[in-house]
Amino acid sequence: MAHEFNLITEPWIKVLRDSEVMEVSLEDALINAHNYDSLAGELPTQDLSVLRLLLAVLHCSLENMKVNAECEEDIPFIKWESIWQEGCFDAQLIKEYLNSKKDRFWLFDEVHPFYQVAETDEKVSKSVSLAKFNGQLSESDNKTRLFPFISGVTKDKMSYSEAARWLLYANSWADSSSCKSYVDKEKNKDLFENGTKYGWLGKLGNINAVGDNL
């Protein structure tokens, strides 16, 4: 399968601007962060997953930011002061970094699918239904979810942009019941003991600051 749907340029991140929710690309979300009010995904926990990705890309992008500093320890503070005074992030630095990593941001790819493993062992893994993958539903294969946000044929359909958001969510918050679908339980017994222990955000206490813009 050829690669498809690059998260750098394709719209998939939900943001809020003047009471309107829209989907924008990863590059757009960072370059125009000062123009958007906030992230506006399906769940606050999903927004936090997306925010961590945005921060990771931002830190890597600003690594090459040039500033005048007499002491190396002052560089982070000088960089932050410069960004604060500008009121926005350096678009050129963000574009340069993302362009250099474009091959790692394909949602579908035979070698480096984003946030995924290209090849899996069929003996210890199985597919996950969209009803389970969708964090708003998280429907078990054994029983139907009561009072769902989504029902009928729509719960078995998902756009590429939705899939990208829930992929980040699954990697961040995957609980022990999700792990059963793609992790060998006998070899990873410790992952099934404490609910969301498998997902990194599930291990952390999270505080998300809210400001005037994204």
Tab-separated table of C-alpha atoms in Angstrom:
chain	number	residue	atom	x	y	z
A	1	MET	CA	0.000	0.000	0.000
A	2	ALA	CA	1.344	3.414	-0.969
A	3	HIS	CA	1.473	6.057	1.716
A	4	GLU	CA	-1.614	8.177	2.217
A	5	PHE	CA	-2.924	11.067	4.343
A	6	ASN	CA	0.023	13.059	5.624
A	7	LEU	CA	-0.778	14.654	8.986
A	8	ILE	CA	1.484	17.631	8.281
A	9	THR	CA	-0.634	18.935	5.416
A	10	GLU	CA	-4.019	17.199	5.679
A	11	PRO	CA	-6.688	18.725	7.972
A	12	TRP	CA	-7.372	16.498	10.995
A	13	ILE	CA	-6.828	18.503	14.208
A	14	LYS	CA	-10.051	20.044	15.513
A	15	VAL	CA	-9.702	23.646	16.693
A	16	LEU	CA	-12.103	26.331	17.844
A	17	ARG	CA	-12.097	29.798	16.301
A	18	ASP	CA	-14.787	32.394	16.968
A	19	SER	CA	-17.258	29.721	18.132
A	20	GLU	CA	-16.654	27.654	14.986
A	21	VAL	CA	-15.046	24.203	15.064
A	22	MET	CA	-12.816	23.390	12.091
A	23	GLU	CA	-10.203	20.834	11.104
A	24	VAL	CA	-6.668	22.008	10.335
A	25	SER	CA	-3.357	20.345	9.564
A	26	LEU	CA	-0.540	19.844	12.050
A	27	GLU	CA	1.484	22.583	10.366
A	28	ASP	CA	-1.457	24.984	10.353
A	29	ALA	CA	-2.299	24.308	14.021
A	30	LEU	CA	1.197	25.373	15.097
A	31	ILE	CA	1.801	28.273	12.732
A	32	ASN	CA	-1.626	29.790	13.420
A	33	ALA	CA	-1.937	28.737	17.073
A	34	HIS	CA	-2.328	32.392	18.069
A	35	ASN	CA	-5.421	32.667	15.847
A	36	TYR	CA	-7.262	29.691	17.347
A	37	ASP	CA	-9.051	29.744	20.678
A	38	SER	CA	-8.344	26.153	21.672
A	39	LEU	CA	-8.362	22.535	20.596
A	40	ALA	CA	-11.900	21.209	20.091
A	41	GLY	CA	-11.761	17.454	19.642
A	42	GLU	CA	-14.400	14.932	20.592
A	43	LEU	CA	-13.119	14.592	24.183
A	44	PRO	CA	-10.894	16.684	26.492
A	45	THR	CA	-8.662	13.627	26.901
A	46	GLN	CA	-8.297	13.473	23.125
A	47	ASP	CA	-7.305	17.156	23.067
A	48	LEU	CA	-4.607	16.440	25.630
A	49	SER	CA	-3.215	13.671	23.416
A	50	VAL	CA	-3.090	16.055	20.453
A	51	LEU	CA	-1.578	18.804	22.609
A	52	ARG	CA	1.332	16.544	23.592
A	53	LEU	CA	2.091	15.944	19.913
A	54	LEU	CA	1.933	19.678	19.162
A	55	LEU	CA	4.324	20.405	22.032
A	56	ALA	CA	6.747	17.693	20.905
A	57	VAL	CA	6.885	19.082	17.359
A	58	LEU	CA	7.190	22.617	18.693
A	59	HIS	CA	10.139	21.767	20.953
A	60	CYS	CA	11.939	20.014	18.077
A	61	SER	CA	11.233	22.915	15.708
A	62	LEU	CA	12.566	25.561	18.093
A	63	GLU	CA	15.745	23.587	18.745
A	64	ASN	CA	17.336	25.374	15.759
A	65	MET	CA	16.142	28.829	16.787
A	66	LYS	CA	19.132	31.206	16.859
A	67	VAL	CA	19.440	33.716	19.705
A	68	ASN	CA	22.202	35.871	21.133
A	69	ALA	CA	23.157	34.680	24.605
A	70	GLU	CA	26.305	35.057	26.688
A	71	CYS	CA	25.462	31.975	28.748
A	72	GLU	CA	24.079	28.715	27.362
A	73	GLU	CA	21.736	28.371	30.333
A	74	ASP	CA	20.027	31.626	29.294
A	75	ILE	CA	19.101	30.357	25.812
A	76	PRO	CA	15.701	28.774	26.733
A	77	PHE	CA	14.619	31.949	28.540
A	78	ILE	CA	15.713	34.209	25.683
A	79	LYS	CA	13.890	31.997	23.183
A	80	TRP	CA	10.709	32.099	25.252
A	81	GLU	CA	10.921	35.883	25.664
A	82	SER	CA	11.320	36.283	21.907
A	83	ILE	CA	8.300	34.076	21.187
A	84	TRP	CA	6.239	35.890	23.810
A	85	GLN	CA	7.046	39.284	22.308
A	86	GLU	CA	6.263	38.082	18.777
A	87	GLY	CA	2.952	36.613	19.891
A	88	CYS	CA	3.310	33.634	17.553
A	89	PHE	CA	5.669	30.802	16.682
A	90	ASP	CA	8.338	30.965	13.966
A	91	ALA	CA	6.580	29.603	10.881
A	92	GLN	CA	9.813	29.021	8.958
A	93	LEU	CA	11.370	26.888	11.701
A	94	ILE	CA	8.201	24.813	12.022
A	95	LYS	CA	7.986	24.252	8.259
A	96	GLU	CA	11.666	23.305	8.010
A	97	TYR	CA	11.387	20.724	10.777
A	98	LEU	CA	8.142	19.185	9.529
A	99	ASN	CA	9.441	18.992	5.942
A	100	SER	CA	12.516	17.134	7.180
A	101	LYS	CA	10.276	14.550	8.907
A	102	LYS	CA	7.475	14.328	6.355
A	103	ASP	CA	8.001	10.606	5.719
A	104	ARG	CA	7.179	9.872	9.386
A	105	PHE	CA	3.769	11.559	9.347
A	106	TRP	CA	1.869	9.343	6.911
A	107	LEU	CA	-1.199	7.841	8.563
A	108	PHE	CA	-0.910	4.913	6.150
A	109	ASP	CA	2.521	3.720	5.089
A	110	GLU	CA	4.186	0.365	4.487
A	111	VAL	CA	7.346	1.281	6.425
A	112	HIS	CA	6.574	4.032	8.963
A	113	PRO	CA	2.830	4.404	9.586
A	114	PHE	CA	2.364	7.214	12.107
A	115	TYR	CA	2.078	6.034	15.736
A	116	GLN	CA	1.765	2.444	14.498
A	117	VAL	CA	3.801	-0.683	13.814
A	118	ALA	CA	4.112	-1.623	10.152
A	119	GLU	CA	4.131	-5.380	10.783
A	120	THR	CA	2.455	-7.260	13.623
A	121	ASP	CA	2.570	-10.856	14.805
A	122	GLU	CA	-0.796	-12.370	13.919
A	123	LYS	CA	-0.332	-14.997	16.642
A	124	VAL	CA	-0.554	-12.430	19.456
A	125	SER	CA	-2.602	-9.628	17.897
A	126	LYS	CA	-6.023	-9.140	16.391
A	127	SER	CA	-7.981	-6.312	14.842
A	128	VAL	CA	-9.958	-3.836	16.938
A	129	SER	CA	-13.449	-2.798	15.854
A	130	LEU	CA	-14.102	0.863	15.110
A	131	ALA	CA	-16.724	0.849	17.849
A	132	LYS	CA	-13.975	-0.044	20.321
A	133	PHE	CA	-11.339	2.220	18.741
A	134	ASN	CA	-13.629	5.247	18.935
A	135	GLY	CA	-13.009	6.766	22.380
A	136	GLN	CA	-16.498	8.285	22.494
A	137	LEU	CA	-17.968	4.827	22.231
A	138	SER	CA	-15.348	2.273	23.394
A	139	GLU	CA	-17.899	-0.426	22.799
A	140	SER	CA	-16.968	-3.938	23.846
A	141	ASP	CA	-17.180	-6.759	21.329
A	142	ASN	CA	-19.321	-8.601	23.869
A	143	LYS	CA	-22.092	-6.096	24.516
A	144	THR	CA	-23.641	-2.935	23.096
A	145	ARG	CA	-22.849	0.372	24.808
A	146	LEU	CA	-25.741	1.952	26.719
A	147	PHE	CA	-26.622	5.585	25.870
A	148	PRO	CA	-23.948	5.931	23.143
A	149	PHE	CA	-22.969	9.177	21.393
A	150	ILE	CA	-22.886	7.202	18.151
A	151	SER	CA	-25.203	4.433	16.995
A	152	GLY	CA	-26.330	2.505	13.945
A	153	VAL	CA	-24.128	2.211	10.876
A	154	THR	CA	-22.189	5.370	11.798
A	155	LYS	CA	-20.317	3.564	14.573
A	156	ASP	CA	-18.730	1.306	11.941
A	157	LYS	CA	-17.452	4.228	9.866
A	158	MET	CA	-14.617	6.664	10.480
A	159	SER	CA	-12.900	9.318	8.371
A	160	TYR	CA	-9.099	9.496	8.112
A	161	SER	CA	-9.085	12.658	10.233
A	162	GLU	CA	-11.111	10.946	12.969
A	163	ALA	CA	-8.831	7.909	12.823
A	164	ALA	CA	-5.767	10.118	13.292
A	165	ARG	CA	-7.233	11.753	16.400
A	166	TRP	CA	-8.347	8.473	17.964
A	167	LEU	CA	-4.978	6.920	17.137
A	168	LEU	CA	-3.251	9.493	19.338
A	169	TYR	CA	-5.899	8.949	21.991
A	170	ALA	CA	-5.432	5.163	21.927
A	171	ASN	CA	-1.661	5.466	22.270
A	172	SER	CA	-2.012	7.911	25.151
A	173	TRP	CA	-4.828	6.378	27.173
A	174	ALA	CA	-5.102	2.717	26.097
A	175	ASP	CA	-6.613	0.790	29.009
A	176	SER	CA	-6.075	-2.823	29.926
A	177	SER	CA	-9.163	-3.972	28.016
A	178	SER	CA	-7.780	-2.387	24.842
A	179	CYS	CA	-4.417	-4.056	25.363
A	180	LYS	CA	-6.026	-7.472	25.160
A	181	SER	CA	-6.560	-6.903	21.465
A	182	TYR	CA	-2.934	-6.366	20.489
A	183	VAL	CA	-0.626	-7.333	23.351
A	184	ASP	CA	0.406	-10.829	24.445
A	185	LYS	CA	-1.127	-11.019	27.914
A	186	GLU	CA	1.140	-13.829	29.117
A	187	LYS	CA	4.298	-11.899	28.271
A	188	ASN	CA	2.990	-8.543	29.552
A	189	LYS	CA	1.069	-9.398	32.704
A	190	ASP	CA	2.030	-6.119	34.405
A	191	LEU	CA	0.153	-4.132	31.742
A	192	PHE	CA	-3.177	-5.572	32.785
A	193	GLU	CA	-3.078	-4.780	36.486
A	194	ASN	CA	-4.009	-1.116	36.797
A	195	GLY	CA	-6.508	0.070	34.222
A	196	THR	CA	-4.840	2.753	32.092
A	197	LYS	CA	-1.303	1.771	33.027
A	198	TYR	CA	-0.513	0.849	29.413
A	199	GLY	CA	-1.089	4.400	28.150
A	200	TRP	CA	1.509	7.002	29.160
A	201	LEU	CA	-1.046	9.700	29.951
A	202	GLY	CA	-2.858	7.150	32.058
A	203	LYS	CA	0.196	7.061	34.329
A	204	LEU	CA	0.365	10.819	34.802
A	205	GLY	CA	-1.586	13.420	36.719
A	206	ASN	CA	-2.420	16.016	34.068
A	207	ILE	CA	-2.991	19.754	34.383
A	208	ASN	CA	-3.873	21.584	31.186
A	209	ALA	CA	-3.491	25.372	31.305
A	210	VAL	CA	-6.102	27.362	29.368
A	211	GLY	CA	-5.154	30.743	27.929
A	212	ASP	CA	-6.483	33.292	25.440
A	213	ASN	CA	-5.512	31.151	22.465
A	214	LEU	CA	-4.168	27.744	21.515
